[in-house]
């Protein structure tokens, strides 16, 4: 069988998606706007340290930061709060042995989504404790719901309803991060 024939038979992840919430084209346009804001706001910053929260921020930060022509430095840190389900557990685990060096620096913290707010809150607090001069936060999505802690993102690309979404970095059970759009899964896919 040729490649095209094989593709038609393959069980593609798109089949698990009930509806597309934010298309690739819309994301792309919005990233341009956010990138310009970041470029303008941090233009005078000599040592802008970007810290991305893995793995959710991976796709978003790669696309966003290529549009920001500042001399920034990129670090990542690994944090878990969902532990595979569709509800935040409220427990934020730092999975790295060593955290990025941020002493005296201005940090732009990037995550995929602001949900209960506990992740951004816990990581910001930790970075400040480690000596960061200032921490600004940036997310692709903000869920429209009350937060467990008083935290809002300084930069947010889209506001969405309080429902479980996947794609563009966001996963369900480790999958769907590579969907090029943000979407909602079919109910039968979620166990
Ligand atoms: P928070 O600490 O409750 O704000 O949750 C933030 C983390 O939960 C994000 O970094 C995501 O990894 C995960 N998360 C929250 N909502 C969703 C969702 O709708 N889909 C997939 N992951 C989510
Ligand atoms: Mg995450």
PDB file of C-alpha atoms and ligand atoms in Angstrom:
ATOM      1  CA  UNK A   1       0.000   0.000   0.000  1.00  0.00           C
ATOM      2  CA  UNK A   2       1.271   3.503  -0.795  1.00  0.00           C
ATOM      3  CA  UNK A   3       1.555   6.230   1.836  1.00  0.00           C
ATOM      4  CA  UNK A   4      -1.739   7.944   0.887  1.00  0.00           C
ATOM      5  CA  UNK A   5      -3.605   4.640   1.175  1.00  0.00           C
ATOM      6  CA  UNK A   6      -2.042   3.913   4.533  1.00  0.00           C
ATOM      7  CA  UNK A   7      -3.030   7.382   5.776  1.00  0.00           C
ATOM      8  CA  UNK A   8      -6.668   6.760   4.857  1.00  0.00           C
ATOM      9  CA  UNK A   9      -6.714   3.584   6.932  1.00  0.00           C
ATOM     10  CA  UNK A  10      -4.852   5.006   9.917  1.00  0.00           C
ATOM     11  CA  UNK A  11      -6.783   5.823  13.062  1.00  0.00           C
ATOM     12  CA  UNK A  12      -6.011   9.544  13.216  1.00  0.00           C
ATOM     13  CA  UNK A  13      -6.314  11.535  16.408  1.00  0.00           C
ATOM     14  CA  UNK A  14      -8.580  14.056  14.672  1.00  0.00           C
ATOM     15  CA  UNK A  15     -11.332  11.442  14.763  1.00  0.00           C
ATOM     16  CA  UNK A  16     -11.438  11.739  18.564  1.00  0.00           C
ATOM     17  CA  UNK A  17     -12.242  15.448  18.416  1.00  0.00           C
ATOM     18  CA  UNK A  18     -15.862  16.497  18.763  1.00  0.00           C
ATOM     19  CA  UNK A  19     -15.354  20.150  17.883  1.00  0.00           C
ATOM     20  CA  UNK A  20     -12.565  22.577  17.102  1.00  0.00           C
ATOM     21  CA  UNK A  21     -12.623  25.516  19.478  1.00  0.00           C
ATOM     22  CA  UNK A  22      -9.734  27.608  18.154  1.00  0.00           C
ATOM     23  CA  UNK A  23      -8.336  27.002  14.675  1.00  0.00           C
ATOM     24  CA  UNK A  24      -4.679  27.031  13.688  1.00  0.00           C
ATOM     25  CA  UNK A  25      -5.184  30.237  11.668  1.00  0.00           C
ATOM     26  CA  UNK A  26      -6.803  32.081  14.571  1.00  0.00           C
ATOM     27  CA  UNK A  27      -4.030  30.971  16.965  1.00  0.00           C
ATOM     28  CA  UNK A  28      -1.373  32.112  14.521  1.00  0.00           C
ATOM     29  CA  UNK A  29      -2.860  35.610  14.168  1.00  0.00           C
ATOM     30  CA  UNK A  30      -3.264  36.044  17.903  1.00  0.00           C
ATOM     31  CA  UNK A  31       0.332  34.942  18.589  1.00  0.00           C
ATOM     32  CA  UNK A  32       1.521  37.845  16.438  1.00  0.00           C
ATOM     33  CA  UNK A  33      -0.370  40.288  18.662  1.00  0.00           C
ATOM     34  CA  UNK A  34       0.898  38.777  21.941  1.00  0.00           C
ATOM     35  CA  UNK A  35       4.480  38.609  20.616  1.00  0.00           C
ATOM     36  CA  UNK A  36       4.391  42.333  19.747  1.00  0.00           C
ATOM     37  CA  UNK A  37       3.156  43.183  23.248  1.00  0.00           C
ATOM     38  CA  UNK A  38       5.937  41.116  24.825  1.00  0.00           C
ATOM     39  CA  UNK A  39       8.538  42.672  22.557  1.00  0.00           C
ATOM     40  CA  UNK A  40       7.350  46.164  23.473  1.00  0.00           C
ATOM     41  CA  UNK A  41       7.019  45.510  27.223  1.00  0.00           C
ATOM     42  CA  UNK A  42      10.441  43.874  27.625  1.00  0.00           C
ATOM     43  CA  UNK A  43      12.412  45.941  25.107  1.00  0.00           C
ATOM     44  CA  UNK A  44      14.550  47.519  27.842  1.00  0.00           C
ATOM     45  CA  UNK A  45      15.184  44.231  29.655  1.00  0.00           C
ATOM     46  CA  UNK A  46      18.792  43.138  29.221  1.00  0.00           C
ATOM     47  CA  UNK A  47      18.358  39.699  30.732  1.00  0.00           C
ATOM     48  CA  UNK A  48      14.893  38.423  29.997  1.00  0.00           C
ATOM     49  CA  UNK A  49      14.634  34.862  31.182  1.00  0.00           C
ATOM     50  CA  UNK A  50      11.802  32.837  29.721  1.00  0.00           C
ATOM     51  CA  UNK A  51      10.684  29.797  31.726  1.00  0.00           C
ATOM     52  CA  UNK A  52       8.266  27.400  30.056  1.00  0.00           C
ATOM     53  CA  UNK A  53       6.276  24.834  31.999  1.00  0.00           C
ATOM     54  CA  UNK A  54       6.579  21.400  30.426  1.00  0.00           C
ATOM     55  CA  UNK A  55       5.050  19.716  28.751  1.00  0.00           C
ATOM     56  CA  UNK A  56       1.930  21.773  28.135  1.00  0.00           C
ATOM     57  CA  UNK A  57       3.668  25.007  27.110  1.00  0.00           C
ATOM     58  CA  UNK A  58       5.915  23.297  24.557  1.00  0.00           C
ATOM     59  CA  UNK A  59       3.991  24.035  21.362  1.00  0.00           C
ATOM     60  CA  UNK A  60       2.776  27.472  22.402  1.00  0.00           C
ATOM     61  CA  UNK A  61       6.183  28.738  23.526  1.00  0.00           C
ATOM     62  CA  UNK A  62       7.941  27.444  20.414  1.00  0.00           C
ATOM     63  CA  UNK A  63       5.523  29.286  18.127  1.00  0.00           C
ATOM     64  CA  UNK A  64       5.302  32.420  20.263  1.00  0.00           C
ATOM     65  CA  UNK A  65       8.986  32.953  20.992  1.00  0.00           C
ATOM     66  CA  UNK A  66      10.028  32.674  17.357  1.00  0.00           C
ATOM     67  CA  UNK A  67       8.001  35.844  16.863  1.00  0.00           C
ATOM     68  CA  UNK A  68       9.810  37.720  19.658  1.00  0.00           C
ATOM     69  CA  UNK A  69      13.165  39.026  18.366  1.00  0.00           C
ATOM     70  CA  UNK A  70      14.556  39.990  21.810  1.00  0.00           C
ATOM     71  CA  UNK A  71      17.791  38.507  23.220  1.00  0.00           C
ATOM     72  CA  UNK A  72      16.018  36.227  25.626  1.00  0.00           C
ATOM     73  CA  UNK A  73      17.133  33.018  27.274  1.00  0.00           C
ATOM     74  CA  UNK A  74      14.880  29.984  27.369  1.00  0.00           C
ATOM     75  CA  UNK A  75      14.611  27.476  30.202  1.00  0.00           C
ATOM     76  CA  UNK A  76      11.946  24.914  30.966  1.00  0.00           C
ATOM     77  CA  UNK A  77      10.730  23.269  34.087  1.00  0.00           C
ATOM     78  CA  UNK A  78       8.681  20.191  34.602  1.00  0.00           C
ATOM     79  CA  UNK A  79       5.618  20.393  36.753  1.00  0.00           C
ATOM     80  CA  UNK A  80       2.648  18.061  37.125  1.00  0.00           C
ATOM     81  CA  UNK A  81      -0.776  18.910  38.482  1.00  0.00           C
ATOM     82  CA  UNK A  82      -3.266  16.857  36.460  1.00  0.00           C
ATOM     83  CA  UNK A  83      -1.723  13.419  36.799  1.00  0.00           C
ATOM     84  CA  UNK A  84      -3.517  12.104  33.720  1.00  0.00           C
ATOM     85  CA  UNK A  85      -7.141  13.034  34.463  1.00  0.00           C
ATOM     86  CA  UNK A  86      -9.407  15.900  33.458  1.00  0.00           C
ATOM     87  CA  UNK A  87      -9.504  17.710  36.804  1.00  0.00           C
ATOM     88  CA  UNK A  88      -6.671  19.579  38.470  1.00  0.00           C
ATOM     89  CA  UNK A  89      -5.625  17.712  41.613  1.00  0.00           C
ATOM     90  CA  UNK A  90      -4.611  20.907  43.373  1.00  0.00           C
ATOM     91  CA  UNK A  91      -1.195  19.443  44.088  1.00  0.00           C
ATOM     92  CA  UNK A  92       1.694  20.953  42.138  1.00  0.00           C
ATOM     93  CA  UNK A  93       4.748  18.695  41.921  1.00  0.00           C
ATOM     94  CA  UNK A  94       8.129  20.042  40.793  1.00  0.00           C
ATOM     95  CA  UNK A  95       9.669  17.172  38.855  1.00  0.00           C
ATOM     96  CA  UNK A  96      13.161  18.603  38.177  1.00  0.00           C
ATOM     97  CA  UNK A  97      16.255  17.995  40.264  1.00  0.00           C
ATOM     98  CA  UNK A  98      17.567  21.431  39.397  1.00  0.00           C
ATOM     99  CA  UNK A  99      15.513  24.551  38.684  1.00  0.00           C
ATOM    100  CA  UNK A 100      16.601  27.353  36.313  1.00  0.00           C
ATOM    101  CA  UNK A 101      18.943  30.046  37.663  1.00  0.00           C
ATOM    102  CA  UNK A 102      16.811  33.216  37.928  1.00  0.00           C
ATOM    103  CA  UNK A 103      18.504  35.307  40.614  1.00  0.00           C
ATOM    104  CA  UNK A 104      18.098  39.032  39.923  1.00  0.00           C
ATOM    105  CA  UNK A 105      16.324  38.381  36.652  1.00  0.00           C
ATOM    106  CA  UNK A 106      13.051  39.356  35.130  1.00  0.00           C
ATOM    107  CA  UNK A 107      11.208  36.144  34.246  1.00  0.00           C
ATOM    108  CA  UNK A 108       8.485  35.556  31.698  1.00  0.00           C
ATOM    109  CA  UNK A 109       6.720  32.401  32.834  1.00  0.00           C
ATOM    110  CA  UNK A 110       4.817  30.547  30.098  1.00  0.00           C
ATOM    111  CA  UNK A 111       2.153  27.869  30.505  1.00  0.00           C
ATOM    112  CA  UNK A 112      -0.520  26.384  28.282  1.00  0.00           C
ATOM    113  CA  UNK A 113      -3.563  27.224  30.372  1.00  0.00           C
ATOM    114  CA  UNK A 114      -4.725  29.044  33.466  1.00  0.00           C
ATOM    115  CA  UNK A 115      -7.282  26.780  35.114  1.00  0.00           C
ATOM    116  CA  UNK A 116      -7.452  26.794  38.921  1.00  0.00           C
ATOM    117  CA  UNK A 117      -4.342  29.006  38.920  1.00  0.00           C
ATOM    118  CA  UNK A 118      -2.435  26.788  41.320  1.00  0.00           C
ATOM    119  CA  UNK A 119       0.349  25.936  38.885  1.00  0.00           C
ATOM    120  CA  UNK A 120       1.158  29.547  37.927  1.00  0.00           C
ATOM    121  CA  UNK A 121       0.860  30.583  41.548  1.00  0.00           C
ATOM    122  CA  UNK A 122       3.144  27.832  42.853  1.00  0.00           C
ATOM    123  CA  UNK A 123       5.770  28.306  40.141  1.00  0.00           C
ATOM    124  CA  UNK A 124       5.756  32.133  40.388  1.00  0.00           C
ATOM    125  CA  UNK A 125       6.153  31.882  44.139  1.00  0.00           C
ATOM    126  CA  UNK A 126       9.036  29.463  43.758  1.00  0.00           C
ATOM    127  CA  UNK A 127      10.811  31.687  41.200  1.00  0.00           C
ATOM    128  CA  UNK A 128      10.488  34.737  43.458  1.00  0.00           C
ATOM    129  CA  UNK A 129      11.828  32.680  46.355  1.00  0.00           C
ATOM    130  CA  UNK A 130      14.778  31.752  44.142  1.00  0.00           C
ATOM    131  CA  UNK A 131      15.555  35.452  43.730  1.00  0.00           C
ATOM    132  CA  UNK A 132      13.770  36.432  40.503  1.00  0.00           C
ATOM    133  CA  UNK A 133      13.384  40.220  40.431  1.00  0.00           C
ATOM    134  CA  UNK A 134       9.996  40.064  38.731  1.00  0.00           C
ATOM    135  CA  UNK A 135       7.760  37.329  37.301  1.00  0.00           C
ATOM    136  CA  UNK A 136       5.289  38.002  34.479  1.00  0.00           C
ATOM    137  CA  UNK A 137       2.983  35.228  33.312  1.00  0.00           C
ATOM    138  CA  UNK A 138       1.829  34.270  29.842  1.00  0.00           C
ATOM    139  CA  UNK A 139      -0.710  31.593  28.838  1.00  0.00           C
ATOM    140  CA  UNK A 140      -2.370  30.441  25.653  1.00  0.00           C
ATOM    141  CA  UNK A 141      -5.734  29.893  27.344  1.00  0.00           C
ATOM    142  CA  UNK A 142      -7.564  31.265  30.366  1.00  0.00           C
ATOM    143  CA  UNK A 143     -10.540  29.295  31.621  1.00  0.00           C
ATOM    144  CA  UNK A 144     -13.501  31.443  32.542  1.00  0.00           C
ATOM    145  CA  UNK A 145     -14.082  30.274  36.120  1.00  0.00           C
ATOM    146  CA  UNK A 146     -13.290  31.240  39.701  1.00  0.00           C
ATOM    147  CA  UNK A 147      -9.663  30.522  40.671  1.00  0.00           C
ATOM    148  CA  UNK A 148      -8.463  28.649  43.729  1.00  0.00           C
ATOM    149  CA  UNK A 149      -5.866  31.378  44.215  1.00  0.00           C
ATOM    150  CA  UNK A 150      -5.900  35.022  43.214  1.00  0.00           C
ATOM    151  CA  UNK A 151      -3.832  34.828  40.055  1.00  0.00           C
ATOM    152  CA  UNK A 152      -4.416  36.157  36.550  1.00  0.00           C
ATOM    153  CA  UNK A 153      -2.025  35.992  33.606  1.00  0.00           C
ATOM    154  CA  UNK A 154      -0.283  39.141  32.403  1.00  0.00           C
ATOM    155  CA  UNK A 155      -0.614  37.862  28.825  1.00  0.00           C
ATOM    156  CA  UNK A 156      -3.389  35.535  27.729  1.00  0.00           C
ATOM    157  CA  UNK A 157      -4.137  34.705  24.100  1.00  0.00           C
ATOM    158  CA  UNK A 158      -7.693  33.348  24.501  1.00  0.00           C
ATOM    159  CA  UNK A 159     -10.414  33.105  27.100  1.00  0.00           C
ATOM    160  CA  UNK A 160     -12.453  29.871  26.969  1.00  0.00           C
ATOM    161  CA  UNK A 161     -15.400  28.339  28.797  1.00  0.00           C
ATOM    162  CA  UNK A 162     -14.623  26.091  31.751  1.00  0.00           C
ATOM    163  CA  UNK A 163     -14.462  22.828  29.804  1.00  0.00           C
ATOM    164  CA  UNK A 164     -11.731  20.270  29.216  1.00  0.00           C
ATOM    165  CA  UNK A 165      -9.758  20.954  26.023  1.00  0.00           C
ATOM    166  CA  UNK A 166      -6.855  19.347  24.195  1.00  0.00           C
ATOM    167  CA  UNK A 167      -4.422  20.246  21.441  1.00  0.00           C
ATOM    168  CA  UNK A 168      -1.701  22.796  20.761  1.00  0.00           C
ATOM    169  CA  UNK A 169       0.247  21.412  23.741  1.00  0.00           C
ATOM    170  CA  UNK A 170      -2.630  20.360  25.970  1.00  0.00           C
ATOM    171  CA  UNK A 171      -3.078  16.649  26.554  1.00  0.00           C
ATOM    172  CA  UNK A 172      -5.474  14.029  27.734  1.00  0.00           C
ATOM    173  CA  UNK A 173      -3.570  11.092  29.237  1.00  0.00           C
ATOM    174  CA  UNK A 174      -0.408  12.226  27.443  1.00  0.00           C
ATOM    175  CA  UNK A 175      -2.038  12.380  24.002  1.00  0.00           C
ATOM    176  CA  UNK A 176      -3.305  15.064  21.612  1.00  0.00           C
ATOM    177  CA  UNK A 177      -0.566  17.618  22.355  1.00  0.00           C
ATOM    178  CA  UNK A 178       0.304  17.614  18.652  1.00  0.00           C
ATOM    179  CA  UNK A 179      -3.152  18.645  17.450  1.00  0.00           C
ATOM    180  CA  UNK A 180      -2.509  21.933  15.611  1.00  0.00           C
ATOM    181  CA  UNK A 181      -5.711  23.473  17.029  1.00  0.00           C
ATOM    182  CA  UNK A 182      -7.525  23.576  20.401  1.00  0.00           C
ATOM    183  CA  UNK A 183     -10.520  21.278  20.560  1.00  0.00           C
ATOM    184  CA  UNK A 184     -12.922  19.295  22.695  1.00  0.00           C
ATOM    185  CA  UNK A 185     -12.795  15.485  22.744  1.00  0.00           C
ATOM    186  CA  UNK A 186     -15.771  13.239  22.043  1.00  0.00           C
ATOM    187  CA  UNK A 187     -17.284  12.044  25.362  1.00  0.00           C
ATOM    188  CA  UNK A 188     -16.638   8.365  24.540  1.00  0.00           C
ATOM    189  CA  UNK A 189     -12.871   9.070  24.300  1.00  0.00           C
ATOM    190  CA  UNK A 190     -12.726  10.305  27.912  1.00  0.00           C
ATOM    191  CA  UNK A 191     -12.713   7.491  30.421  1.00  0.00           C
TER     192      UNK A 191
HETATM  193  P1  LIG B   1      -4.077  24.884  37.204  1.00  0.00           P
HETATM  194  O1  LIG B   1      -2.932  24.688  38.139  1.00  0.00           O
HETATM  195  O2  LIG B   1      -5.348  24.319  37.726  1.00  0.00           O
HETATM  196  O3  LIG B   1      -4.221  26.314  36.698  1.00  0.00           O
HETATM  197  O4  LIG B   1      -3.817  23.967  35.981  1.00  0.00           O
HETATM  198  C1  LIG B   1      -2.876  24.220  35.079  1.00  0.00           C
HETATM  199  C2  LIG B   1      -2.444  22.931  34.425  1.00  0.00           C
HETATM  200  O5  LIG B   1      -3.498  21.972  34.322  1.00  0.00           O
HETATM  201  C3  LIG B   1      -2.046  23.268  33.017  1.00  0.00           C
HETATM  202  O6  LIG B   1      -0.685  23.484  32.953  1.00  0.00           O
HETATM  203  C4  LIG B   1      -2.466  22.045  32.250  1.00  0.00           C
HETATM  204  O7  LIG B   1      -1.388  21.137  32.208  1.00  0.00           O
HETATM  205  C5  LIG B   1      -3.565  21.405  33.037  1.00  0.00           C
HETATM  206  N1  LIG B   1      -4.900  21.699  32.463  1.00  0.00           N
HETATM  207  C6  LIG B   1      -5.818  22.558  32.937  1.00  0.00           C
HETATM  208  N2  LIG B   1      -6.932  22.573  32.185  1.00  0.00           N
HETATM  209  C7  LIG B   1      -6.695  21.695  31.184  1.00  0.00           C
HETATM  210  C8  LIG B   1      -7.483  21.261  30.049  1.00  0.00           C
HETATM  211  O8  LIG B   1      -8.624  21.713  29.783  1.00  0.00           O
HETATM  212  N3  LIG B   1      -6.893  20.347  29.251  1.00  0.00           N
HETATM  213  C9  LIG B   1      -5.655  19.836  29.485  1.00  0.00           C
HETATM  214  N4  LIG B   1      -4.893  20.209  30.518  1.00  0.00           N
HETATM  215  C10 LIG B   1      -5.422  21.128  31.365  1.00  0.00           C
HETATM  216 MG1  LIG B   2       0.588  21.687  32.215  1.00  0.00          MG
END
